Coordinates of C-alpha atoms (C1' of nucleotides) in Angstrom, one line a residue:
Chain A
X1 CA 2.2 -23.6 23.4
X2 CA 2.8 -21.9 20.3
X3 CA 0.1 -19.2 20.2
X4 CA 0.1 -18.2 23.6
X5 CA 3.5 -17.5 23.5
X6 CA 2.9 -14.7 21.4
X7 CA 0.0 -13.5 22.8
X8 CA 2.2 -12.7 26.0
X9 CA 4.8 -11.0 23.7
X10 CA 1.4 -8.9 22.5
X11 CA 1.0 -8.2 26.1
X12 CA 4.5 -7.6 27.7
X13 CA 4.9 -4.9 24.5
X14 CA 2.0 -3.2 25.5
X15 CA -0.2 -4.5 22.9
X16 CA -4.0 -5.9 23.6
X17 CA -4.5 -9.3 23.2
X18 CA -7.7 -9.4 21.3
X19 CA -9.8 -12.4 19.6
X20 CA -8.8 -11.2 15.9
X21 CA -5.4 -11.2 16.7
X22 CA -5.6 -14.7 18.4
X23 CA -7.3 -15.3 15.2
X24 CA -4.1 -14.6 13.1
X25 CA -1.9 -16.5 14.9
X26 CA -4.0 -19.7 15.0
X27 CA -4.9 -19.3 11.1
X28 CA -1.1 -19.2 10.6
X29 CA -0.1 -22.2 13.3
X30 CA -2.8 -23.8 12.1
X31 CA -1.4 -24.0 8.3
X32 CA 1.7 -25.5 7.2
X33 CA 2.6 -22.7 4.2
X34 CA 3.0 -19.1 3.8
X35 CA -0.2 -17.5 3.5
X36 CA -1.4 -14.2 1.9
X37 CA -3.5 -11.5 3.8
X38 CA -6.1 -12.4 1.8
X39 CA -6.3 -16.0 2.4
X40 CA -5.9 -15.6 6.7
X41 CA -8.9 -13.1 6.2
X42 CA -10.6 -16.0 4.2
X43 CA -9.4 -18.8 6.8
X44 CA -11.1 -16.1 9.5
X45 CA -14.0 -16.0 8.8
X46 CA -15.3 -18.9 10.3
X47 CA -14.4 -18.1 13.6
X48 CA -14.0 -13.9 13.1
X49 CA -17.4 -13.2 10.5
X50 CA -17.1 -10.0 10.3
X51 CA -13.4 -9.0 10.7
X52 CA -12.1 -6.5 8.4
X53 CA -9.1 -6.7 6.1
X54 CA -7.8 -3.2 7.2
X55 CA -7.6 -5.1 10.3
X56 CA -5.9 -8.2 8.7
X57 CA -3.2 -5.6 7.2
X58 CA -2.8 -3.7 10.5
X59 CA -2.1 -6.7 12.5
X60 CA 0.0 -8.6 10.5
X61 CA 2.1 -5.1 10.0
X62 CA 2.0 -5.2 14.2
X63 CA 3.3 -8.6 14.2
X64 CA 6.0 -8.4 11.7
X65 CA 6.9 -5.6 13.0
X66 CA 7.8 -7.1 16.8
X67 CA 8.8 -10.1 15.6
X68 CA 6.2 -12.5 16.2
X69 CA 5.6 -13.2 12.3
X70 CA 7.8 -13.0 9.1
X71 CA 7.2 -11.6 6.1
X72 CA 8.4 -12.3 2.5
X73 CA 7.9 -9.8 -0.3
X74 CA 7.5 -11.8 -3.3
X75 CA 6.4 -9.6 -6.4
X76 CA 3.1 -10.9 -6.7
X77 CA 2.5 -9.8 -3.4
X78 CA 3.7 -10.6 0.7
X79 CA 3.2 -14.1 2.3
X80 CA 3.4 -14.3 6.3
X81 CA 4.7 -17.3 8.5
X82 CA 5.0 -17.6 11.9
X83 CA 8.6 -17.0 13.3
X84 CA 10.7 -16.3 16.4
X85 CA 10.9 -19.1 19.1
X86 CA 7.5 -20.5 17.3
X87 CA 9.2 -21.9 14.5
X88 CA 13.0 -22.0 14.2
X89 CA 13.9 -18.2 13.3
X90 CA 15.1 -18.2 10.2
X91 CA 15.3 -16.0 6.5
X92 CA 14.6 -16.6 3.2
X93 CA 16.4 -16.6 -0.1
X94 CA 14.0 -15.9 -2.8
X95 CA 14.5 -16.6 -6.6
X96 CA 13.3 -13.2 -7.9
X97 CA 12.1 -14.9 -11.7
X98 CA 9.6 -18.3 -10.0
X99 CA 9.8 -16.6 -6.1
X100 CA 10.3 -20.1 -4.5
X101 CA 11.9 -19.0 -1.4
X102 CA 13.8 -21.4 0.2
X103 CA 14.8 -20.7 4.3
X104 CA 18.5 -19.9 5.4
X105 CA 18.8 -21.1 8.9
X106 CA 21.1 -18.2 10.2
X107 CA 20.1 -14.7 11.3
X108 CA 22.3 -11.5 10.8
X109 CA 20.9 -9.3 13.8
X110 CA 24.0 -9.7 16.1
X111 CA 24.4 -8.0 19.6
X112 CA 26.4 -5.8 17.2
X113 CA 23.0 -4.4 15.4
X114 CA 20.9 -4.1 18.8
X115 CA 24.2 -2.0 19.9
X116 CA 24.2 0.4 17.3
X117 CA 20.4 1.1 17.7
X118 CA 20.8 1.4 21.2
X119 CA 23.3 4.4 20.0
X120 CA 20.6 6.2 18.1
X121 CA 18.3 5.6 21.0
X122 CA 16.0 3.2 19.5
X123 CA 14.4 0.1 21.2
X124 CA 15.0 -3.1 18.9
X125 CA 11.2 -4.7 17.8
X126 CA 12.3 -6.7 15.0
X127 CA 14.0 -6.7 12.5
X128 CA 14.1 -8.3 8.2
X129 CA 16.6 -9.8 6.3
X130 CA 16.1 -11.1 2.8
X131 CA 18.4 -12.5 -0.2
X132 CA 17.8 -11.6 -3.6
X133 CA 18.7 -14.6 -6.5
X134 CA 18.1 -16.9 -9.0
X135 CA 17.5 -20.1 -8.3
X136 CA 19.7 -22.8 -9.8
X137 CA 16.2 -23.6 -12.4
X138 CA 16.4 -20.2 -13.1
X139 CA 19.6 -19.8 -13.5
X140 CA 19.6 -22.7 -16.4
X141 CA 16.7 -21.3 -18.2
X142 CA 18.7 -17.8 -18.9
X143 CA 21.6 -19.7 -20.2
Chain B
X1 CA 29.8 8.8 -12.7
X2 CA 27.0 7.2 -10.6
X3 CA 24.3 6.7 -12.9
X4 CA 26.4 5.0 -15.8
X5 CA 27.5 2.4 -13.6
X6 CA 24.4 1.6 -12.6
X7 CA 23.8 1.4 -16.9
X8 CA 26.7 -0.7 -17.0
X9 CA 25.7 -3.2 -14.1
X10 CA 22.4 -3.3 -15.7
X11 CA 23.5 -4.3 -18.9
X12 CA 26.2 -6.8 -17.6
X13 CA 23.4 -8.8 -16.0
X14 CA 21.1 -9.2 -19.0
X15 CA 18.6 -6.5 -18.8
X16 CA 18.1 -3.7 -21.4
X17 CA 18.9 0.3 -20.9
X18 CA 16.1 2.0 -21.8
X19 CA 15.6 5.7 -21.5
X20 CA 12.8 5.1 -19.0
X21 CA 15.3 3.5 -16.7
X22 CA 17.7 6.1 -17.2
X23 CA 15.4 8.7 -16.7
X24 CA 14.4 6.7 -13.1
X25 CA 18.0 6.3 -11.8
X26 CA 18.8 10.3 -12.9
X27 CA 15.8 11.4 -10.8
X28 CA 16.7 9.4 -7.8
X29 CA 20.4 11.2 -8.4
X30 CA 19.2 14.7 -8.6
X31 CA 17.4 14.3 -5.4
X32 CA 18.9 13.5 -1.9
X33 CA 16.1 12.4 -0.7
X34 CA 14.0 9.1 -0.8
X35 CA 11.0 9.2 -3.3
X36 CA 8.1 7.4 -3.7
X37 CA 6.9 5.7 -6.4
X38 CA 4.5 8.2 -7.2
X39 CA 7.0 11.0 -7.0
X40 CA 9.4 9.2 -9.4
X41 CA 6.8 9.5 -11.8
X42 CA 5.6 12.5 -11.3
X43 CA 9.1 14.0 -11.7
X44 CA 10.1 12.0 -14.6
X45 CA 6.9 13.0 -16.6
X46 CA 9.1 15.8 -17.7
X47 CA 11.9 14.0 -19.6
X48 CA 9.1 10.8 -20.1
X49 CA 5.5 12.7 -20.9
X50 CA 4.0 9.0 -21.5
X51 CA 6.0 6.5 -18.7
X52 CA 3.3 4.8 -17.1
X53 CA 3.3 3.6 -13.6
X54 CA 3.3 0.0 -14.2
X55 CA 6.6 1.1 -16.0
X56 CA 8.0 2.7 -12.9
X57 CA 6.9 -0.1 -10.2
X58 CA 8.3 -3.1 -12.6
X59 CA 12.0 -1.3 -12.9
X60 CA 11.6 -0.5 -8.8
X61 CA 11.5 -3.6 -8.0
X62 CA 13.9 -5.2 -10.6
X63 CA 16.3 -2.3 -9.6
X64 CA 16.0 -3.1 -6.2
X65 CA 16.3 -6.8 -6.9
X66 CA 19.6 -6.5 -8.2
X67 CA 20.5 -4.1 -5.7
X68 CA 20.8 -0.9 -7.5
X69 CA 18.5 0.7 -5.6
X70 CA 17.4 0.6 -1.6
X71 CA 13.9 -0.1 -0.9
X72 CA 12.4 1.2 2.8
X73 CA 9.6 -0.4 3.7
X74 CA 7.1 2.0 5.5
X75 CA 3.6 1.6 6.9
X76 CA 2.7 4.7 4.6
X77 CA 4.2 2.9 1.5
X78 CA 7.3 2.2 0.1
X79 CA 10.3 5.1 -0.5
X80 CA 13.1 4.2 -2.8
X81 CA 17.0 6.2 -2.8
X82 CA 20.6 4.7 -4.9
X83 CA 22.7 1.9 -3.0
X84 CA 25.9 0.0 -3.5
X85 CA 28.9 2.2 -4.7
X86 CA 27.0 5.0 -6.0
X87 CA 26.0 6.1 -2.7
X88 CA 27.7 4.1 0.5
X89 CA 26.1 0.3 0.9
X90 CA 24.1 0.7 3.7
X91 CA 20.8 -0.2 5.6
X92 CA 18.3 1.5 8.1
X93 CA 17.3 1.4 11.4
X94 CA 13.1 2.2 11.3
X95 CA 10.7 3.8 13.9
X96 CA 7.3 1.8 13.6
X97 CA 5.5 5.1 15.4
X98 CA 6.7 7.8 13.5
X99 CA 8.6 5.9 10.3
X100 CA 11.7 7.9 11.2
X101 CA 14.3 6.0 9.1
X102 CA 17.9 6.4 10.5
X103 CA 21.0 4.6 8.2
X104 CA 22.9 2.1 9.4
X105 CA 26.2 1.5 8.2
X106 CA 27.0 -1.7 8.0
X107 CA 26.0 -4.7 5.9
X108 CA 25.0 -8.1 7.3
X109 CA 25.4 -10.0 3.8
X110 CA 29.1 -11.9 4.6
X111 CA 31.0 -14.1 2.4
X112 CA 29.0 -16.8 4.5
X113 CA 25.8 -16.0 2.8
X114 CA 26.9 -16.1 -0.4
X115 CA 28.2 -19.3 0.1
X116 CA 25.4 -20.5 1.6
X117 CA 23.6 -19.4 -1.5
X118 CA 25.8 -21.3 -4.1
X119 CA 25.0 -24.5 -1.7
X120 CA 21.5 -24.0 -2.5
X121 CA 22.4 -23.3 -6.5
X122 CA 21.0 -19.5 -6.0
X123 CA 22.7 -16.7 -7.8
X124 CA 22.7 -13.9 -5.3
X125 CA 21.8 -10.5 -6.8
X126 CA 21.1 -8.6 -4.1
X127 CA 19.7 -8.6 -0.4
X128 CA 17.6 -6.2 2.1
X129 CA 18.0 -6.1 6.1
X130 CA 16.1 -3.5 7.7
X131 CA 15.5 -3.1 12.1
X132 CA 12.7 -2.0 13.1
X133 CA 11.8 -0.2 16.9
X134 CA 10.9 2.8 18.7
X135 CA 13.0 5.8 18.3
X136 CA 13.9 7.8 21.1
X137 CA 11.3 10.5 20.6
X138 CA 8.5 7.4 20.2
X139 CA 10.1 5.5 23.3
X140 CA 9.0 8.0 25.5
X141 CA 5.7 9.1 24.7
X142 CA 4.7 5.7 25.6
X143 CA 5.8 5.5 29.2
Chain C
dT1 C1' 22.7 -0.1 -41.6
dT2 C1' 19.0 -3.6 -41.7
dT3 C1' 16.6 -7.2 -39.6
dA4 C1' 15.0 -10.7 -36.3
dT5 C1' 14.1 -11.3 -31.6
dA6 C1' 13.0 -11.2 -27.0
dA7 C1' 12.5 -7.8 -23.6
dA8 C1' 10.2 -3.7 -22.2
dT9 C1' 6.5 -0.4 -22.5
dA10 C1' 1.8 2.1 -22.4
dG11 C1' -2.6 2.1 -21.1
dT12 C1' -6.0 0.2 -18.7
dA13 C1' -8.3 -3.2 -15.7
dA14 C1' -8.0 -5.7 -11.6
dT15 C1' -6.1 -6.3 -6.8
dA16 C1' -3.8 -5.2 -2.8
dT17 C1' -3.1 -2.2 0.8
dT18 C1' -3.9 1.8 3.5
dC19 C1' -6.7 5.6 5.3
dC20 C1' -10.6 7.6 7.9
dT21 C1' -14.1 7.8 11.5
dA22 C1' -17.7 6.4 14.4
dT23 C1' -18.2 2.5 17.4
dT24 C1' -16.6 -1.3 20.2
dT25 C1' -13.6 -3.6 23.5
dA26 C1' -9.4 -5.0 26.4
dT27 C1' -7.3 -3.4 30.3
dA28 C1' -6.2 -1.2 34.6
dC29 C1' -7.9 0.2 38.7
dA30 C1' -11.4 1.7 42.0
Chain D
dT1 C1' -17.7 -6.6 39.7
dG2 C1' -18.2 -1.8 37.6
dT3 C1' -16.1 2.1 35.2
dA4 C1' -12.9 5.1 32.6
dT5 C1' -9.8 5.2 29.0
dA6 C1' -7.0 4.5 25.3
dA7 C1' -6.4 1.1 21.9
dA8 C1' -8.5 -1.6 18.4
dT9 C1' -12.1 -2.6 15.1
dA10 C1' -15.6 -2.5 11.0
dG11 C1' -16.9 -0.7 7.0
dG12 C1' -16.2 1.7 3.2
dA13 C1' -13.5 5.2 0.5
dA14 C1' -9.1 6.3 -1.2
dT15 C1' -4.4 4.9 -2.8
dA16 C1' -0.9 2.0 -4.1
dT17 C1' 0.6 -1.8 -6.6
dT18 C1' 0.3 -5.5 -9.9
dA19 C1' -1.7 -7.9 -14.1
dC20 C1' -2.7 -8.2 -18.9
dT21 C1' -1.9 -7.5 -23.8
dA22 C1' -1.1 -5.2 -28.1
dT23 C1' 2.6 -2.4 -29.5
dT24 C1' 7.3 -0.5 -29.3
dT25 C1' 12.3 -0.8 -28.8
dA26 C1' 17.2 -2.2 -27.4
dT27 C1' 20.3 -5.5 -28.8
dA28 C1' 22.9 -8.7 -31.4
dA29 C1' 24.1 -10.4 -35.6
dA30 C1' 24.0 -10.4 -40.6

DNA sequence: TTTATAAATAGTAATATTCCTATTTATACA
DNA sequence: TGTATAAATAGGAATATTACTATTTATAAA
């Protein structure tokens, strides 16, 4: 149950589970590709009329932000997936000339990291990880 | 020399030195603090009356691309500062309540990831990792 | 130095993203 | 089940960021 595992995350953090956000997460399980705020406000709008892209931006900053989505900065603008325990948690190598961004299966926040923020008194939420490259395409074309 | 070798690893991977990105790299210098897009600009309107802001945001994110400069991403916007060997390689730990950003100093980009890139035919220029959580301050105001 | 060239820029239009505030709603608890 | 409350939302205004194109410029090579 791939939704409603998040939507308890939502809850045990002290969030509110409420119908838009329910409404971004099945948008995005629903799809099989990245999508842009834009187009889960689109998707949305059959079963949320009248949500509000403020709210679109809010809650996909929320969900990044603890984890329950990912989020890939490409220059023409972000794309959000589902991550964690969802889908296998994973980051992204992304060819900064076409932005294809290809997944790397391994994650860099070690019990190290959680350690050191522990240190500085913070409470882990999340956390990003992204490479910058050119693809091997890219890589030709400069040549 | 900090700024010249950011000239010189600019120039060594293809891209031009022009006096607007000199002018971006010596404001970042001169100030130890991060700056925003906006304030680059501002502050570089004295050496570069007509640098437009399309200017500024295109060499942002190609400096930060090749990893000349550090990017933080906050809900308020982005703030920029100088990484790699001109300052110490580093990354930051990030309140999502109060956008406190603490540096972290320790990088998760291993020989292991850059192999993994070559496997994938990726050039790696550069990468990002940023945690994100509740500072101590932020922890307790919500219990 | 002069010239050819692709890369970079300025200026402006178009989007994307965030901010603000009155109103609505999920949640805890009586 | 009602009610109180803080959190979340809608709608629109304000900013931030990117796109587009004619012009300029850094660079390499003659």
């Amino acid at each position: 149950m791939p939704v409603s595992g998040s939507l308890e995350t939502l809850k045990n953090k002290g969030y509110k589970v409420t119908s838009q956000r329910r409404a971004i997460l099945r948008v995005l399980d629903g799809e099989n590709r990245r999508l842009t705020a834009r187009e889960i406000h689109a998707m949305m709008r059959d079963i949320q009329p009248r949500v509000s892209l403020d709210t679109i931006y809010r809650n996909l900053r929320l969900l990044v932000g603890i984890g329950i989505l990912h989020q890939i900065s490409l220059s023409s603008g972000a794309v959000f997936e589902l991550n964690g325990d969802i889908r296998h948690h994973h980051h992204h190598l992304v060819c900064v000339e076409c932005e294809k961004a290809v997944c790397v299966s391994y994650c860099p926040a070690t019990r190290e990291y959680s350690e050191r923020a522990a240190e500085e008194g913070f409470t882990l939420l999340g956390h990003s990880f992204e490479l910058f490259g050119r693809c091997a395409d890219c890589s030709k074309k400069q040549n």
